[in-house]
Short mmCIF file of C-alpha atoms and ligand atoms in Angstrom, two decimals:
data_model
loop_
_atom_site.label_atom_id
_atom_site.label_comp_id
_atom_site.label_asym_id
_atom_site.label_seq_id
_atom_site.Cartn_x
_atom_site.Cartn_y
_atom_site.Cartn_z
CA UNK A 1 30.29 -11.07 -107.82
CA UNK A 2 27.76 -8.92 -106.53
CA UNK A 3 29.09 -7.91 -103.41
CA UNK A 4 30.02 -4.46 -102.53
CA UNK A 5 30.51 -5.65 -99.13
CA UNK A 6 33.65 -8.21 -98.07
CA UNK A 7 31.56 -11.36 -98.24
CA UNK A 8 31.82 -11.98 -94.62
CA UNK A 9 29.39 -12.54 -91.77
CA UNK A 10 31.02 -11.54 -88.49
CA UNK A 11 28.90 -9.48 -87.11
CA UNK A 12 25.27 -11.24 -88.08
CA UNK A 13 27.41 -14.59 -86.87
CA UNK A 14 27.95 -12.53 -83.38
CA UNK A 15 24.45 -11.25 -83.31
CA UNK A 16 23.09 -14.74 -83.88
CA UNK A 17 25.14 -15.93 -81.00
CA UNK A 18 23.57 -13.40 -78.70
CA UNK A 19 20.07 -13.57 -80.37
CA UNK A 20 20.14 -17.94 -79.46
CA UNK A 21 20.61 -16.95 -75.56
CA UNK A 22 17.73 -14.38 -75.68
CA UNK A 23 15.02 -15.45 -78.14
CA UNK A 24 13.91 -19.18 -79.47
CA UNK A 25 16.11 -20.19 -82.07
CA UNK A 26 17.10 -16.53 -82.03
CA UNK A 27 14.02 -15.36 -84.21
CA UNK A 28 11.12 -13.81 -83.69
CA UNK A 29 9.68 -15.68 -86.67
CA UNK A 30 10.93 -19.35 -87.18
CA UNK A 31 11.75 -19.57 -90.57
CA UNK A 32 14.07 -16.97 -90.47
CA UNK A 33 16.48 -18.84 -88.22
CA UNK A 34 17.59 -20.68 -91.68
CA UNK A 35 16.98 -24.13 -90.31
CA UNK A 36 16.07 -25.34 -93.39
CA UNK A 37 18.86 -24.13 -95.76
CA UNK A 38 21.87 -24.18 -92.67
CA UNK A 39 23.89 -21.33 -92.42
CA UNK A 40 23.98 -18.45 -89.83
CA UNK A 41 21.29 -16.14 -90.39
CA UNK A 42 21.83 -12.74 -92.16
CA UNK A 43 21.45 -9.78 -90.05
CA UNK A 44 19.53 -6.64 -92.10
CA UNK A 45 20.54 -3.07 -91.53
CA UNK A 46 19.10 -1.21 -93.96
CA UNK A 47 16.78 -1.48 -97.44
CA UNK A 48 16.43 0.61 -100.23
CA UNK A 49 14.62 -0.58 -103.37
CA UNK A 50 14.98 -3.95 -104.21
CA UNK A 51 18.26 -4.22 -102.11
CA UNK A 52 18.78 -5.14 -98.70
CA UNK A 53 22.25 -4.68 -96.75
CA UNK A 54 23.79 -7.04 -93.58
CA UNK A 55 25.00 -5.29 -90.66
CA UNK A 56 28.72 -6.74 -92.11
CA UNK A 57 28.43 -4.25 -95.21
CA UNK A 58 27.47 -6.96 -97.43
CA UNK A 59 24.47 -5.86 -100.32
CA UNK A 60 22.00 -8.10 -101.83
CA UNK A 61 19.30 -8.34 -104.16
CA UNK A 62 16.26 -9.19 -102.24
CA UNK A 63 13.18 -11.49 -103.27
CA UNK A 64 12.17 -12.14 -99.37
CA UNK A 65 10.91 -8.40 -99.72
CA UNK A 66 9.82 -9.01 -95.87
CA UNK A 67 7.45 -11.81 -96.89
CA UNK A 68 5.61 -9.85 -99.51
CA UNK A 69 4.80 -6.73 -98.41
CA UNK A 70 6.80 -4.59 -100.05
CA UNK A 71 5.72 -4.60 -103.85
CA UNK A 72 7.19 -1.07 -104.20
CA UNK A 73 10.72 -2.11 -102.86
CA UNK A 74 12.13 -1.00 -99.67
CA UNK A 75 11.90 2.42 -97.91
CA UNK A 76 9.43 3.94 -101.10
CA UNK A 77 9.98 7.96 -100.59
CA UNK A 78 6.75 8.17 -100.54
CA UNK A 79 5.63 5.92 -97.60
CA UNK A 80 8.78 7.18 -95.93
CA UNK A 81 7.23 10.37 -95.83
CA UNK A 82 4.24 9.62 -95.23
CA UNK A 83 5.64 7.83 -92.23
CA UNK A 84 7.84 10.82 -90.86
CA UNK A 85 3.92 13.19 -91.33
CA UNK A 86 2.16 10.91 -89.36
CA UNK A 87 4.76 10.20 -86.69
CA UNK A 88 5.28 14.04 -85.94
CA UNK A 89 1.35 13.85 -85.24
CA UNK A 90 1.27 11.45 -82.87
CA UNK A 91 1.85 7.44 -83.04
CA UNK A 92 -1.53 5.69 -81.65
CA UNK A 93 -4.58 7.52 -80.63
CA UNK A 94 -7.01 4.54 -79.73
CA UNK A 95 -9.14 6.62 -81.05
CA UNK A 96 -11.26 7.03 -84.56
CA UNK A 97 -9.43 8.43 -87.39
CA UNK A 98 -9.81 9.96 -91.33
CA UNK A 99 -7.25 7.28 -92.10
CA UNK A 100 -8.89 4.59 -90.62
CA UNK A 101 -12.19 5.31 -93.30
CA UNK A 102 -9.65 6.49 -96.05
CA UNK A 103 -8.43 2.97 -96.08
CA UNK A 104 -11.52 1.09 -95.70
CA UNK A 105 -12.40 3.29 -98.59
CA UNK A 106 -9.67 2.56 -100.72
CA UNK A 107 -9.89 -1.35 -100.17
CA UNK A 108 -13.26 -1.56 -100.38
CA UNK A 109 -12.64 0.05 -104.45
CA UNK A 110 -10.27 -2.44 -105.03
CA UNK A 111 -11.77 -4.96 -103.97
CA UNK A 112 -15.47 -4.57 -103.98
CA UNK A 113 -16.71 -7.84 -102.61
CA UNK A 114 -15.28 -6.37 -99.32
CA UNK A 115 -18.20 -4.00 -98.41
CA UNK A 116 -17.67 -3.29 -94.60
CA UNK A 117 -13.91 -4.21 -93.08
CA UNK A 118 -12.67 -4.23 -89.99
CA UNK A 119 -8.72 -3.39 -89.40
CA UNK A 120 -6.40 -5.61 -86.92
CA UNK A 121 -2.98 -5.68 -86.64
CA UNK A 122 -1.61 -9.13 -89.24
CA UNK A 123 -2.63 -11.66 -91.07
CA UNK A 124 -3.10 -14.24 -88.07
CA UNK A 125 -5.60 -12.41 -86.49
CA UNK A 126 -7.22 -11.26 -90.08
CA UNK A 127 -7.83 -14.89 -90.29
CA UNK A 128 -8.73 -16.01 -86.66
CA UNK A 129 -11.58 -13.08 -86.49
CA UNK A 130 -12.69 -14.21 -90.09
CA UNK A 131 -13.18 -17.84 -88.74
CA UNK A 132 -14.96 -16.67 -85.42
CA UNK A 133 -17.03 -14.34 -87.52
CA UNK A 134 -18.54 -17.34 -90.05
CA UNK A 135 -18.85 -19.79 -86.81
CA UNK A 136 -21.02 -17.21 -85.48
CA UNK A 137 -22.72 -15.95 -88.84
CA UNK A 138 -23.83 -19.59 -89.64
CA UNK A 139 -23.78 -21.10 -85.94
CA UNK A 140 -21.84 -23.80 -87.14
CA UNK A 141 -18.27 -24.79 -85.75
CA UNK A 142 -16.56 -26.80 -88.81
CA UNK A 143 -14.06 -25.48 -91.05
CA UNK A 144 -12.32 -26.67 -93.98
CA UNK A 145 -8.68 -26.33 -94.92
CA UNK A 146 -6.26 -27.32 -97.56
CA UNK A 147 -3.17 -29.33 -96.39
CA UNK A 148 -0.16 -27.00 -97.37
CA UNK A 149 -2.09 -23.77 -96.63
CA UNK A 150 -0.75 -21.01 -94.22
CA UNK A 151 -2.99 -19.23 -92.22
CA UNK A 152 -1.40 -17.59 -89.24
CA UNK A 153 -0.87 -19.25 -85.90
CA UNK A 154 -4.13 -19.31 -84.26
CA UNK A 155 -4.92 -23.00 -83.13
CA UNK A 156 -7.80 -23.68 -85.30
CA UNK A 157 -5.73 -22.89 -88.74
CA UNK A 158 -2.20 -24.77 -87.32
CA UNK A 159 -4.02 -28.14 -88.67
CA UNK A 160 -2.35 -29.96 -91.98
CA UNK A 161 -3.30 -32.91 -93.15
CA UNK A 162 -1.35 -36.55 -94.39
CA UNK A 163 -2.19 -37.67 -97.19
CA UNK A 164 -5.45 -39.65 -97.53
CA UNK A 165 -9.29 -38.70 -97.39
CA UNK A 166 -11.46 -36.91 -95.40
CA UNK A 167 -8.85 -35.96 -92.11
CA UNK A 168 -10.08 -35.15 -89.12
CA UNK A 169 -7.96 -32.52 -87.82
CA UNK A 170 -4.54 -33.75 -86.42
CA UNK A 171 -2.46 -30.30 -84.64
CA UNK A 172 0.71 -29.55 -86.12
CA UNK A 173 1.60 -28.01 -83.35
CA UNK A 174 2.10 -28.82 -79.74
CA UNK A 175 -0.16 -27.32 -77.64
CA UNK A 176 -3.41 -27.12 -79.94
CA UNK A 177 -6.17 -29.07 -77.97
CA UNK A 178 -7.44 -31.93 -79.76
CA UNK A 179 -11.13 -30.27 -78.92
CA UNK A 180 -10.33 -27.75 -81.14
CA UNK A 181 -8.23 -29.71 -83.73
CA UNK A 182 -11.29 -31.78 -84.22
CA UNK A 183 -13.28 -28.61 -85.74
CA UNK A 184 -11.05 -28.63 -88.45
CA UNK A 185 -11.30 -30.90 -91.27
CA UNK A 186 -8.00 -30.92 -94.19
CA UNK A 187 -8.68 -31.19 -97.96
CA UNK A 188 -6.04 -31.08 -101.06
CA UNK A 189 -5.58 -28.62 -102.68
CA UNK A 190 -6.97 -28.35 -106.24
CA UNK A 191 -8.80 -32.24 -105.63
CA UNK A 192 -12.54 -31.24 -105.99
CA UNK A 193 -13.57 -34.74 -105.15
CA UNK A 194 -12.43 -34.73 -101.98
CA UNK A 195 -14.05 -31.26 -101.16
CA UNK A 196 -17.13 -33.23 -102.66
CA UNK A 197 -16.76 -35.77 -100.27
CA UNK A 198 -16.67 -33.39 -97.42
CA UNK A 199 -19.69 -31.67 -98.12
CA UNK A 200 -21.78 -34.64 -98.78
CA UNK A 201 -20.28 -36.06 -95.69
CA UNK A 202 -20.48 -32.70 -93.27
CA UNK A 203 -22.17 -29.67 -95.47
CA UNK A 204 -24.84 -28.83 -92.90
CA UNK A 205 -22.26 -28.68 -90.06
CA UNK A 206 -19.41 -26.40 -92.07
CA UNK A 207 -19.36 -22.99 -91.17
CA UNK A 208 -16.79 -21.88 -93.49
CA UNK A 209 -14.40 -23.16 -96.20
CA UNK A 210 -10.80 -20.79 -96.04
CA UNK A 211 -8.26 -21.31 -98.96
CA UNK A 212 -5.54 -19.10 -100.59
CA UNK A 213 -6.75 -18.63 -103.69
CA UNK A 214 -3.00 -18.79 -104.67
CA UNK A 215 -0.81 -20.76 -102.78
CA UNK A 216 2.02 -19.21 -101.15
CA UNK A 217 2.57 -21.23 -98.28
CA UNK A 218 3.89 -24.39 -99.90
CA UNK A 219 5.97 -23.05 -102.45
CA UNK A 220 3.62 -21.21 -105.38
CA UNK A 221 0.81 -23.20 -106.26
CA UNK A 222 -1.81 -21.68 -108.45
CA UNK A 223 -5.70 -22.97 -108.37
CA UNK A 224 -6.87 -25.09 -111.72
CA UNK A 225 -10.16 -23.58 -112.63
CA UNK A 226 -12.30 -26.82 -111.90
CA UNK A 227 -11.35 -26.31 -108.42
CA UNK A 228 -12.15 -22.34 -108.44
CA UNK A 229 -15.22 -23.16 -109.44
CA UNK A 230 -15.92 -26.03 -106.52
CA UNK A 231 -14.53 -23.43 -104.20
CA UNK A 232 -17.55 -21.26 -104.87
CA UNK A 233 -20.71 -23.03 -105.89
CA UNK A 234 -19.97 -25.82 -102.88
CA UNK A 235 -20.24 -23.87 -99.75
CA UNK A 236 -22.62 -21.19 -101.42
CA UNK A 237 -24.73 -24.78 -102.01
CA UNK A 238 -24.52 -26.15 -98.67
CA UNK A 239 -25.00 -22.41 -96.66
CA UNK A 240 -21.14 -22.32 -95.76
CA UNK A 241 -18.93 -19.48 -96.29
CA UNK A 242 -15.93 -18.88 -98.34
CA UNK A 243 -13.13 -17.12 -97.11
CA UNK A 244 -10.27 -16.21 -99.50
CA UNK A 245 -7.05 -15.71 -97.61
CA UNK A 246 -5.84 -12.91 -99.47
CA UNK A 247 -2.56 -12.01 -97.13
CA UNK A 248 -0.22 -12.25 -99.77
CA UNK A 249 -1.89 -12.54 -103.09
CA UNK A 250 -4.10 -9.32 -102.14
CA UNK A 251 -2.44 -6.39 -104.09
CA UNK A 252 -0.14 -8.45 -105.54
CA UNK A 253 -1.55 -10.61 -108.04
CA UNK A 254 -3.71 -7.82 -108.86
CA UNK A 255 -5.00 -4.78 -107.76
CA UNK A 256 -7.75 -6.34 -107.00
CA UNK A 257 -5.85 -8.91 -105.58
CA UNK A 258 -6.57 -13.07 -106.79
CA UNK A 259 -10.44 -12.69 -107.03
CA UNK A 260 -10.34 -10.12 -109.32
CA UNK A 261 -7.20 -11.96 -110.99
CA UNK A 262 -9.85 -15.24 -111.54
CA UNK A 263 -12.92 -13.36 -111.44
CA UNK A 264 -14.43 -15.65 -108.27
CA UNK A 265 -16.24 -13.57 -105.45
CA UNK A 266 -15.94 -15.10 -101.98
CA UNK A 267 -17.78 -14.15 -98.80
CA UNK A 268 -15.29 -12.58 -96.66
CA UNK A 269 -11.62 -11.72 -97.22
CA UNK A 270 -9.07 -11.53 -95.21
CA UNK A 271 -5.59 -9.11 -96.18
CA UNK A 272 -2.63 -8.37 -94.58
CA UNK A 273 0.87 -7.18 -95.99
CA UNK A 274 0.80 -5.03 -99.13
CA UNK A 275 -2.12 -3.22 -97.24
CA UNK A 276 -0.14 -2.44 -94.52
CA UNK A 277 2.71 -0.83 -96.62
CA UNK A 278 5.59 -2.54 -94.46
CA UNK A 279 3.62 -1.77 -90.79
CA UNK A 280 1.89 -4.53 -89.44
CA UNK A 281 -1.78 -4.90 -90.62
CA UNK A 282 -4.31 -6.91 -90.97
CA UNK A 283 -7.90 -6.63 -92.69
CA UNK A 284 -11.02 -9.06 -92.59
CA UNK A 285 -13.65 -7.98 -95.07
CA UNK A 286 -16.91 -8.84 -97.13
CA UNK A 287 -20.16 -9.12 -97.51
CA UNK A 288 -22.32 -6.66 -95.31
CA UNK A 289 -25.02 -9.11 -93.69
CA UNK A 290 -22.49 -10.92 -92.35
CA UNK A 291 -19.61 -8.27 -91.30
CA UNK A 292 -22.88 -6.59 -89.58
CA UNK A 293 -22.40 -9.24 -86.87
CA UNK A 294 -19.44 -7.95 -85.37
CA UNK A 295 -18.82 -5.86 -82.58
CA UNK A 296 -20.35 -3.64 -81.90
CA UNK A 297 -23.50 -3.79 -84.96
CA UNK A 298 -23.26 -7.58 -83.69
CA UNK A 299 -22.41 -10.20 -81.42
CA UNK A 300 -19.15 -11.81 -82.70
CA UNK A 301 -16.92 -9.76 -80.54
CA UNK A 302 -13.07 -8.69 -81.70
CA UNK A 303 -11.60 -5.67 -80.84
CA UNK A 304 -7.34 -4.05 -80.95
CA UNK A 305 -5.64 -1.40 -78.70
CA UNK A 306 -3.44 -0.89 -81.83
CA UNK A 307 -6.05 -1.85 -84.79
CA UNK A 308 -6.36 0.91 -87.42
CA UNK A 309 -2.84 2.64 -86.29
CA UNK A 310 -2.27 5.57 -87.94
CA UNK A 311 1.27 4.90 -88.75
CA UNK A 312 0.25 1.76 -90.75
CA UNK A 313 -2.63 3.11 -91.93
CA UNK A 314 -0.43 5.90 -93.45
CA UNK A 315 1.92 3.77 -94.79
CA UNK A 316 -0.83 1.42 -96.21
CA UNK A 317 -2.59 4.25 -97.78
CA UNK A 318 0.77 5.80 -99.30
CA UNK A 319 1.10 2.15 -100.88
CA UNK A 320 -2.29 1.77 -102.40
CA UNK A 321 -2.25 5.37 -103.53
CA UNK A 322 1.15 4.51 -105.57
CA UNK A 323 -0.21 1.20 -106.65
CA UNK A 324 -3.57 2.73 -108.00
CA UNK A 325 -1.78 5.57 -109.74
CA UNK A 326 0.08 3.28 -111.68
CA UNK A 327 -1.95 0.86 -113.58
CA UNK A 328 0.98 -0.65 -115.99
CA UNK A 329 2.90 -1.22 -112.76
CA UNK A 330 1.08 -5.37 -112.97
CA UNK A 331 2.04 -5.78 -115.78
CA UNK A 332 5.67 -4.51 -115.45
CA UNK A 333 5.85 -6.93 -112.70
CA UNK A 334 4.33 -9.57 -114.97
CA UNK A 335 7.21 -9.38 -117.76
CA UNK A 336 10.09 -9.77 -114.90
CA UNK A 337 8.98 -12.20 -113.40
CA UNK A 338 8.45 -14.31 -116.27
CA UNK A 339 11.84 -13.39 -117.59
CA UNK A 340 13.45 -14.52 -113.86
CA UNK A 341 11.52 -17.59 -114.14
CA UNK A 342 12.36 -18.86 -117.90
CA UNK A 343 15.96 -17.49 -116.79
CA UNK A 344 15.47 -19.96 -113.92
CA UNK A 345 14.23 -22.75 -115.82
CA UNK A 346 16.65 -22.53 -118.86
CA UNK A 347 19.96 -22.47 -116.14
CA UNK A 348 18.56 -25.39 -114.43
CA UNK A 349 17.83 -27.29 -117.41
CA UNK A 350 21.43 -26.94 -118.94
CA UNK A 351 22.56 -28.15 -115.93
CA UNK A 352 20.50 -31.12 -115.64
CA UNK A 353 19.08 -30.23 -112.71
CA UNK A 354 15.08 -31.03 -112.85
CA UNK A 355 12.81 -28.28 -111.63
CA UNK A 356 9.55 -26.83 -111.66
CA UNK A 357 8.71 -23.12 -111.90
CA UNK A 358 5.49 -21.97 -110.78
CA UNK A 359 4.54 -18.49 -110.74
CA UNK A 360 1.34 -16.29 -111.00
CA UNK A 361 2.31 -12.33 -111.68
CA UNK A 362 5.20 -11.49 -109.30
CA UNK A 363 5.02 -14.43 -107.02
CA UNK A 364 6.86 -17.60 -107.83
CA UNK A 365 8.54 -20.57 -106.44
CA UNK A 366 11.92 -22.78 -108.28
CA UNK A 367 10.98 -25.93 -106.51
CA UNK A 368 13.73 -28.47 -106.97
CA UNK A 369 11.82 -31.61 -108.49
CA UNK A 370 10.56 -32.56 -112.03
CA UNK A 371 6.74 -33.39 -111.10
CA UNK A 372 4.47 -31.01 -111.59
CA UNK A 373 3.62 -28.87 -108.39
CA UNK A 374 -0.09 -28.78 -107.78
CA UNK A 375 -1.29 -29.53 -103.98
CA UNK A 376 1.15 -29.92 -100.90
CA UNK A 377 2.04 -33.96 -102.25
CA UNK A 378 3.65 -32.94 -105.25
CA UNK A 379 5.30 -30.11 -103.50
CA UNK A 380 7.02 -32.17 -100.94
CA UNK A 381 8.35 -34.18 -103.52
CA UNK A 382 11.03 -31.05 -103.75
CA UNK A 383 14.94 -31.90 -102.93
CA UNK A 384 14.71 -29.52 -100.23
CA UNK A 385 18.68 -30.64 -99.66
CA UNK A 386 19.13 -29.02 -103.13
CA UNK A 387 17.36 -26.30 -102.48
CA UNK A 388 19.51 -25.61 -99.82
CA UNK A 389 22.73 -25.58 -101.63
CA UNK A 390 20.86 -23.32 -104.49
CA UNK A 391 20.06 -20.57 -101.30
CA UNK A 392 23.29 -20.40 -100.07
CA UNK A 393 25.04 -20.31 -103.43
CA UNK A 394 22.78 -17.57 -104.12
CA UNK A 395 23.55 -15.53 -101.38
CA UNK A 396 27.39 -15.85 -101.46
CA UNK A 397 26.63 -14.06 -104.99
CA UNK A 398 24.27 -11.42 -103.14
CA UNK A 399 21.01 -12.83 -104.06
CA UNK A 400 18.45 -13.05 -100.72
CA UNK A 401 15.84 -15.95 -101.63
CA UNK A 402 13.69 -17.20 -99.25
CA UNK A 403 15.09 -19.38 -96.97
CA UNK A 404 13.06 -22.45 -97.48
CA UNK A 405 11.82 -24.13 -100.65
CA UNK A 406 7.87 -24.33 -99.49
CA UNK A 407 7.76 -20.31 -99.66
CA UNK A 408 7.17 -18.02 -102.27
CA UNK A 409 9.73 -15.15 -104.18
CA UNK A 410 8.41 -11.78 -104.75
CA UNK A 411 9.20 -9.58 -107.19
CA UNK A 412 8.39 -5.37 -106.07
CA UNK A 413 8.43 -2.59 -108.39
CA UNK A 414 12.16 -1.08 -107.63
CA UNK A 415 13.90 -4.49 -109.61
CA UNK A 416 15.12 -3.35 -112.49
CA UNK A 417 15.92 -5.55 -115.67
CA UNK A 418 19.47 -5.70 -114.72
CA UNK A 419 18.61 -6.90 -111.00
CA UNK A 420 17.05 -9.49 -113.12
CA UNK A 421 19.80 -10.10 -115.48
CA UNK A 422 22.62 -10.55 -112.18
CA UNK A 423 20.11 -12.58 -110.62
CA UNK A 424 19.88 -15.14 -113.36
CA UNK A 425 23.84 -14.81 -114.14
CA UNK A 426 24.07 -15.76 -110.23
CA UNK A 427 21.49 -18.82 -110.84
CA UNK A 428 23.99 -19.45 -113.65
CA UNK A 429 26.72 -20.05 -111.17
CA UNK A 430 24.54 -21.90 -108.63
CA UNK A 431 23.54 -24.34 -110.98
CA UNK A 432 27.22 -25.19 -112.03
CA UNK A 433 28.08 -25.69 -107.93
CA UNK A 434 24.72 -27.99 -107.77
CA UNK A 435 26.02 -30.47 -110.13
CA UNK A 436 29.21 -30.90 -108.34
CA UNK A 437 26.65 -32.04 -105.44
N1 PMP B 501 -2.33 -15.94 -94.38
C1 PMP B 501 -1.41 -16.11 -95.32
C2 PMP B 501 -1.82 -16.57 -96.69
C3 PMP B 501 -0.06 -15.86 -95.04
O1 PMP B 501 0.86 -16.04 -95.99
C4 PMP B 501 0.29 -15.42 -93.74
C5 PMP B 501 1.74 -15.12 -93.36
N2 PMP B 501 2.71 -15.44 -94.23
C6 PMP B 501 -0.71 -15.26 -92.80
C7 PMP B 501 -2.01 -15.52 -93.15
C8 PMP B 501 -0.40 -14.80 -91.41
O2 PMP B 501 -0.03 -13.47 -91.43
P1 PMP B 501 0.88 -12.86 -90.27
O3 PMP B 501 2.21 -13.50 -90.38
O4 PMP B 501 0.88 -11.39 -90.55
O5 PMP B 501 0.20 -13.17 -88.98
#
């Protein structure tokens, strides 16, 4: 196999054991404590490229790439360096810094509906400030989801809907006040009659309408072009806002992330991730009348002891720098990617094993059914009990997917053609071992 390690898991086994008695589920993150594929979870040491290695020695080939961040592989010299500059200069100023507008700079070229940005510290609160900020740009409180869309933890976004019309917002989660659940309303993804329905039935009262423009969060699922199109003329037509959650597919599907990909320009944007180079970071973004209202040009107040940090400001600068210097670098992506996903589907299908590959540029999800994959329905629809046995069949062969079918693999710029190649010859052997199931 591909192991240069012994294969076992002592030590993350051990670790786990201590990590249960001192953290929730022994995570800091919840998927990560491989609830839904079973299994101890893998302790990391170290990264280098597109490989990761356990604290037990063992190496693997890693698509997780911390969630999507790192589209130039692990520990890049150059943001490495840029790191070890910035941390001989001092760590967090609280303070104004060059970085702070070099950055700004840079993602405001990239991505040029983003006019004025303001930094925070991840995705979650990228997307919580965005939502305060339209509520207080339009001075209405309604917002509309899609049901299988992530948006970070904050209690207005932790609201997916059943199945069915027009849902008034029911919390996922325990602890969201039904006050506040209430302000959300759930539509399905790529259905532009329901998000008719909505607006006909609530336009005046929506302050903003917040979708990935590429799924991530249920497995891959990319937007048909009908619904693109609803997604901008309907709010734009009833005085609502778009919002393009941007977290993962900004950078990554493009340079100019998924609204340059599709050509659609939304109101504000929030990014997170690739823009923070590995460091935690988070950006909301857009249109100048309206990121004019926050504090302190306006009244929407949101402010960070750590937002604009120069270590991940260096580190996201480093990464943009690379990424911009290197314009074939998409496309190289592009070609491996497809060539892991037809890999995928042609090892699956000699198997008989039914699946459905979606992908857009490096991001992609093998979800384990034959129906095609296009809102959070059809996703669910996955054998996630297959899936499952596919992860840890992969990773016995020293392949690290994502330990859940609803999430996305990346691909970063350090796998080569033959990580591809071992990847697909480990598939290979998964497949055989999912038959016998
Ligand atoms: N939006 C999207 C689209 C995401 O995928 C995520 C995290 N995976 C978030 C927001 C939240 O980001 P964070 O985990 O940095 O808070």
């Amino acid at each position: 196999g591909l192991f240069r390690g012994k294969g076992d898991k002592m030590k993350s086994s051990e670790l786990f054991q201590r990590a249960k008695k001192v953290m929730p589920g022994g995570v800091n993150s919840p998927v990560r404590a491989f609830g839904a594929v079973g299994g101890d979870p893998v302790f990391i040491k170290r990264g280098f490229g597109s490989r990761v290695w356990d604290e037990d020695g063992n190496e693997y080939i890693d698509y997780v790439l911390s969630w999507g961040p790192l589209i130039l592989g692990h520990s890049h010299p150059a943001v490495v360096e840029a790191l070890k500059r910035q941390a001989e200069l001092g760590t967090s100023f609280g303070a104004c810094t060059e970085l702070e507008v070099l950055l700004a700079e840079k993602i405001r070229e990239a991505v040029p509906s983003m006019e004025v940005v303001r930094m925070v510290n991840s995705g979650t609160e990228a997307t919580m400030s965005a939502i305060r900020l339209a509520r207080g740009y339009t001075g209405r409180n309604l917002i509309v989801k899609f049901a299988g869309c992530y948006h970070g933890h904050s209690d207005s976004l932790l609201i997916r809907a059943g199945s069915g019309l027009i849902t008034y917002g029911i919390p996922d989660s325990g602890g969201v006040p039904e006050d506040t659940a209430r302000l959300t309303l759930v539509a399905r993804y790529n259905d532009v009659d329901m998000l008719e329905e909505i607006f006909e039935e609530k336009g005046p009262d929506i302050a903003a309408v917040i979708v990935e423009p590429v799924a991530g969060n249920m497995g891959v699922v990319p937007p048909e072009e009908d619904f693109l199109r609803a997604l901008r003329e309907l709010p734009r037509k009833y005085g609502a806002l778009l919002i393009f959650d941007e977290v993962i597919t900004g950078f990554r599907v493009s340079y100019s992330g998924a609204q340059g990909y599709y050509g659609i320009e939304p109101d504000l944007t929030t990014l997170g991730k690739i823009i923070g180079g590995g460091l935690p970071v988070g950006v909301y973004g857009g249109r100048e009348d309206i990121m004019r209202c926050v504090s302190p040009d306006g009244p929407v107040y949101q402010a960070g002891t750590l937002s604009g940090n120069p270590l991940a400001m260096a580190a996201g600068l480093t990464t943009l720098e690379v990424l911009s210097k290197n314009p074939g670098l998409y496309d190289e992506l592009d070609r491996r990617a497809e060539r892991l996903c037809s890999g995928f589907k042609e090892v699956m299908e000699d198997a008989g094993i039914p699946v459905t590959v979606n992908r857009v540029c490096s991001m992609m999800t093998v979800f384990f059914t034959g129906e095609k994959v296009r809102n959070y329905d059809t996703a669910v629809k996955s054998d996630t009990r297959l899936y499952a046995v596919f992860f840890r069949e992969m990773l016995k062969q020293g392949v690290y997917l994502p330990p859940a079918q609803f999430e996305a693999f990346f691909l970063s710029a350090a796998h080569s053609d033959e990580d591809i190649k071992k990847t697909i010859e480990a598939a290979w052997n998964a497949a055989k071992n999912l038959k016998k199931n």
